[in-house]
Amino acid sequence: MRPRHSSSLQALEETTSPSVKRPPVKRGTTTRRQALPWRTFPRRQNHDADVDVGDLRATLEAHRATNRASIIRKVVIYGEYQSPFKRPAVHYVSRESGDAEGKKEESGHAVYGSGPKATVQQRPVSARQGQLSNMDAYQQTSSLGTKGVREYHGRYTLPVGHWSLGDSSVEDMGRPWLDHLDGDCGDGLSRLQAEIIAFEAYMTPTSEENAAYKKVVHDIQLQARNTLPNSPIEVIGSHRTGLSTSLSDLDFRLSLPEYEKSVDQRGPCTTRPEAQKESLRKLILLSNALAETGGYQDLELRNGRVPIISGTHHGTQLTIQVQAMSDSTASREYVLNYLAEFPTLRPLYTLIKTMLEMRNLRDVHSGGLGAYSIFMMVVAALKQSEGSIPRTDISRQLLSCLEFYAKADMHRYGISVDPPGLFRKVIGTPSRKIKEANSTDPISRGQYQIAKLNREQPFLLCLQDPANPLNDLGAKAYAIKHIKAVFRTAKKMLEDRIQVFDASPPSRAKNDRWRRMALLDLLVGGDYRWFRLRREGVARWAQRPSQGEESTL
């Protein structure tokens, strides 16, 4: 016959710890432990050796040691203990000195801060002709615990791909903007300002090129109207804001009226799953319609957070992109306002964008910066230098912009465009007081969200989008240290070239060698032959007879 619960519990406790006498449980009382069925009680093991009646902490530690001994296996080789697990080496990277990219040891390894040196591992540089992969940004990596801090040493690179001079001379094919240089220049800064303006004039599309762009836009919009009558597409990007240069990509936005929000009403978002499915379905129809015309090649539909069609127009070899994204009116308004505020913004943006494009640092898929990010970088630098440099002094503005980003401590600070300033990156969880202070201001709230330090890539650029405070324009630009190296080297070489120009004799204006000297060789000097041939092909295609209506740019 099974014993009653009360007597059995008493017997079990006496067996486990005979020195401890507990009062028996009275019959008729029901406790939580007694209410459970008998079979649910696990059979206790006898751990009398681990029990210390006078010290609970010692008892717990003894039980833990016994449990660990049953699962941890020691491997003894030749009488010596060797652990079967290998702990990864921990190397701490000091952030006190920022990037410290200019400091090197004799071995050529980068030194970060004054603490223990990070162990770096060299990888060979890609030697493929015409292509520089920014994954080489991880030539030197160091580990921090189990999560690797992928630090690397940024390097200055020459133009690559079609822009590479190779064995050719820059004097023969790399200075087409000098044909747009007007008059004689005084000192080196005046010459630099004249060259920047001349470079913008060279890169500005001609009337024939603009006519070709409008024809391509008309063809794509016509196919979209025939295929998707309820979802018109509009031109976005540089061709909409006036920042386009020769051979700039043609960007379109597919409208989804049923999923877009109005100004004064709330509605579904274009990033919802059902909206993404609908946009993907429409982009597939449009891609098939464009392929059937035979006027486009290399059409590709990439399905991601923002589905996008990319391809090349056969007649002009212009790159086209059609994407289903949210309304970009706010971003466009900011761009237009900044262009009206700073008269030198467009020439500076054109120069810096081309400099990075020549070095394959403008591809967002390989860690580069997009056009909109570069534009806001220039705006932020101009706002930082406002008051110390006149708004029309474009040469000093260029040097200031290069210096600002070459010396920026991106480990510690993020950059705000509007209002201009810096904000600290967040490490860990902030206090409740800081959260409450940021809850009322949308700018501060956005900085709090995007300024959380990326422990794997603490060197990333944190640039707050003025049109969307929650958008970080540099979150994916992991090649930023290469960009900083290009900015730093370009500024140093520009200053040296200006000093040489100023030290030349006054008779340089009559010397053809000095008239053909280009200060911008160090930034945008390269092989422009393929660029010139493509522009000529676009102009010839524009002279073909067109049909239908004009496009709505």
mmCIF file with all atom_site columns, C-alpha atoms in Angstrom, residues 20-88:
data_model
loop_
_atom_site.group_PDB
_atom_site.id
_atom_site.type_symbol
_atom_site.label_atom_id
_atom_site.label_alt_id
_atom_site.label_comp_id
_atom_site.label_asym_id
_atom_site.label_entity_id
_atom_site.label_seq_id
_atom_site.pdbx_PDB_ins_code
_atom_site.Cartn_x
_atom_site.Cartn_y
_atom_site.Cartn_z
_atom_site.occupancy
_atom_site.B_iso_or_equiv
_atom_site.pdbx_formal_charge
_atom_site.auth_seq_id
_atom_site.auth_comp_id
_atom_site.auth_asym_id
_atom_site.auth_atom_id
_atom_site.pdbx_PDB_model_num
ATOM 1  C CA . VAL A 1 20 ? 17.857 18.838 10.068  1.00 0.00 ? 20 VAL A CA 1
ATOM 2  C CA . LYS A 1 21 ? 14.571 18.233 11.940  1.00 0.00 ? 21 LYS A CA 1
ATOM 3  C CA . ARG A 1 22 ? 11.533 19.866 10.393  1.00 0.00 ? 22 ARG A CA 1
ATOM 4  C CA . PRO A 1 23 ? 8.072  19.889 11.909  1.00 0.00 ? 23 PRO A CA 1
ATOM 5  C CA . PRO A 1 24 ? 5.773  17.294 10.367  1.00 0.00 ? 24 PRO A CA 1
ATOM 6  C CA . VAL A 1 25 ? 2.965  18.392 8.104   1.00 0.00 ? 25 VAL A CA 1
ATOM 7  C CA . LYS A 1 26 ? -0.395 18.163 9.797   1.00 0.00 ? 26 LYS A CA 1
ATOM 8  C CA . ARG A 1 27 ? -3.006 15.928 8.301   1.00 0.00 ? 27 ARG A CA 1
ATOM 9  C CA . GLY A 1 28 ? -5.841 17.683 6.590   1.00 0.00 ? 28 GLY A CA 1
ATOM 10 C CA . THR A 1 29 ? -3.687 20.589 5.311   1.00 0.00 ? 29 THR A CA 1
ATOM 11 C CA . THR A 1 30 ? -3.062 20.872 1.597   1.00 0.00 ? 30 THR A CA 1
ATOM 12 C CA . THR A 1 31 ? 0.080  22.536 0.268   1.00 0.00 ? 31 THR A CA 1
ATOM 13 C CA . ARG A 1 32 ? 1.128  23.205 -3.343  1.00 0.00 ? 32 ARG A CA 1
ATOM 14 C CA . ARG A 1 33 ? 3.665  20.459 -3.165  1.00 0.00 ? 33 ARG A CA 1
ATOM 15 C CA . GLN A 1 34 ? 1.186  17.921 -1.746  1.00 0.00 ? 34 GLN A CA 1
ATOM 16 C CA . ALA A 1 35 ? -1.416 18.705 -4.377  1.00 0.00 ? 35 ALA A CA 1
ATOM 17 C CA . LEU A 1 36 ? 0.868  17.382 -7.134  1.00 0.00 ? 36 LEU A CA 1
ATOM 18 C CA . PRO A 1 37 ? 0.713  13.698 -8.052  1.00 0.00 ? 37 PRO A CA 1
ATOM 19 C CA . TRP A 1 38 ? 3.339  11.478 -6.512  1.00 0.00 ? 38 TRP A CA 1
ATOM 20 C CA . ARG A 1 39 ? 4.847  10.537 -9.811  1.00 0.00 ? 39 ARG A CA 1
ATOM 21 C CA . THR A 1 40 ? 5.866  14.143 -10.566 1.00 0.00 ? 40 THR A CA 1
ATOM 22 C CA . PHE A 1 41 ? 8.456  14.209 -7.756  1.00 0.00 ? 41 PHE A CA 1
ATOM 23 C CA . PRO A 1 42 ? 11.907 13.432 -9.132  1.00 0.00 ? 42 PRO A CA 1
ATOM 24 C CA . ARG A 1 43 ? 13.968 10.963 -7.207  1.00 0.00 ? 43 ARG A CA 1
ATOM 25 C CA . ARG A 1 44 ? 16.625 12.914 -5.387  1.00 0.00 ? 44 ARG A CA 1
ATOM 26 C CA . GLN A 1 45 ? 20.243 11.912 -5.472  1.00 0.00 ? 45 GLN A CA 1
ATOM 27 C CA . ASN A 1 46 ? 22.296 11.664 -2.337  1.00 0.00 ? 46 ASN A CA 1
ATOM 28 C CA . HIS A 1 47 ? 24.792 14.571 -2.316  1.00 0.00 ? 47 HIS A CA 1
ATOM 29 C CA . ASP A 1 48 ? 25.675 14.468 1.367   1.00 0.00 ? 48 ASP A CA 1
ATOM 30 C CA . ALA A 1 49 ? 29.291 15.206 0.544   1.00 0.00 ? 49 ALA A CA 1
ATOM 31 C CA . ASP A 1 50 ? 28.294 18.513 -1.138  1.00 0.00 ? 50 ASP A CA 1
ATOM 32 C CA . VAL A 1 51 ? 26.027 19.748 1.668   1.00 0.00 ? 51 VAL A CA 1
ATOM 33 C CA . ASP A 1 52 ? 27.412 22.226 4.187   1.00 0.00 ? 52 ASP A CA 1
ATOM 34 C CA . VAL A 1 53 ? 24.714 22.816 6.801   1.00 0.00 ? 53 VAL A CA 1
ATOM 35 C CA . GLY A 1 54 ? 26.206 26.050 8.056   1.00 0.00 ? 54 GLY A CA 1
ATOM 36 C CA . ASP A 1 55 ? 27.013 27.689 4.658   1.00 0.00 ? 55 ASP A CA 1
ATOM 37 C CA . LEU A 1 56 ? 24.509 27.863 1.811   1.00 0.00 ? 56 LEU A CA 1
ATOM 38 C CA . ARG A 1 57 ? 26.989 29.515 -0.612  1.00 0.00 ? 57 ARG A CA 1
ATOM 39 C CA . ALA A 1 58 ? 29.511 26.710 -0.123  1.00 0.00 ? 58 ALA A CA 1
ATOM 40 C CA . THR A 1 59 ? 26.787 24.129 -0.707  1.00 0.00 ? 59 THR A CA 1
ATOM 41 C CA . LEU A 1 60 ? 25.785 25.741 -4.010  1.00 0.00 ? 60 LEU A CA 1
ATOM 42 C CA . GLU A 1 61 ? 29.394 26.005 -5.216  1.00 0.00 ? 61 GLU A CA 1
ATOM 43 C CA . ALA A 1 62 ? 29.987 22.349 -4.363  1.00 0.00 ? 62 ALA A CA 1
ATOM 44 C CA . HIS A 1 63 ? 26.902 21.298 -6.339  1.00 0.00 ? 63 HIS A CA 1
ATOM 45 C CA . ARG A 1 64 ? 28.005 23.375 -9.332  1.00 0.00 ? 64 ARG A CA 1
ATOM 46 C CA . ALA A 1 65 ? 31.468 21.831 -9.263  1.00 0.00 ? 65 ALA A CA 1
ATOM 47 C CA . THR A 1 66 ? 29.966 18.345 -9.183  1.00 0.00 ? 66 THR A CA 1
ATOM 48 C CA . ASN A 1 67 ? 27.696 19.123 -12.124 1.00 0.00 ? 67 ASN A CA 1
ATOM 49 C CA . ARG A 1 68 ? 30.518 20.635 -14.191 1.00 0.00 ? 68 ARG A CA 1
ATOM 50 C CA . ALA A 1 69 ? 32.727 17.629 -13.553 1.00 0.00 ? 69 ALA A CA 1
ATOM 51 C CA . SER A 1 70 ? 30.149 15.371 -15.193 1.00 0.00 ? 70 SER A CA 1
ATOM 52 C CA . ILE A 1 71 ? 30.136 17.270 -18.526 1.00 0.00 ? 71 ILE A CA 1
ATOM 53 C CA . ILE A 1 72 ? 33.663 18.705 -18.898 1.00 0.00 ? 72 ILE A CA 1
ATOM 54 C CA . ARG A 1 73 ? 36.255 16.283 -20.207 1.00 0.00 ? 73 ARG A CA 1
ATOM 55 C CA . LYS A 1 74 ? 39.957 16.845 -19.611 1.00 0.00 ? 74 LYS A CA 1
ATOM 56 C CA . VAL A 1 75 ? 42.415 15.661 -22.226 1.00 0.00 ? 75 VAL A CA 1
ATOM 57 C CA . VAL A 1 76 ? 45.847 14.729 -20.905 1.00 0.00 ? 76 VAL A CA 1
ATOM 58 C CA . ILE A 1 77 ? 48.672 14.308 -23.403 1.00 0.00 ? 77 ILE A CA 1
ATOM 59 C CA . TYR A 1 78 ? 52.046 13.075 -22.168 1.00 0.00 ? 78 TYR A CA 1
ATOM 60 C CA . GLY A 1 79 ? 51.196 13.983 -18.612 1.00 0.00 ? 79 GLY A CA 1
ATOM 61 C CA . GLU A 1 80 ? 50.345 17.645 -19.404 1.00 0.00 ? 80 GLU A CA 1
ATOM 62 C CA . TYR A 1 81 ? 46.880 19.161 -19.463 1.00 0.00 ? 81 TYR A CA 1
ATOM 63 C CA . GLN A 1 82 ? 45.704 20.507 -22.805 1.00 0.00 ? 82 GLN A CA 1
ATOM 64 C CA . SER A 1 83 ? 42.280 22.034 -23.222 1.00 0.00 ? 83 SER A CA 1
ATOM 65 C CA . PRO A 1 84 ? 40.262 20.788 -26.217 1.00 0.00 ? 84 PRO A CA 1
ATOM 66 C CA . PHE A 1 85 ? 38.939 24.355 -26.731 1.00 0.00 ? 85 PHE A CA 1
ATOM 67 C CA . LYS A 1 86 ? 40.968 27.253 -28.085 1.00 0.00 ? 86 LYS A CA 1
ATOM 68 C CA . ARG A 1 87 ? 40.112 30.721 -26.891 1.00 0.00 ? 87 ARG A CA 1
ATOM 69 C CA . PRO A 1 88 ? 40.424 33.338 -29.685 1.00 0.00 ? 88 PRO A CA 1
#
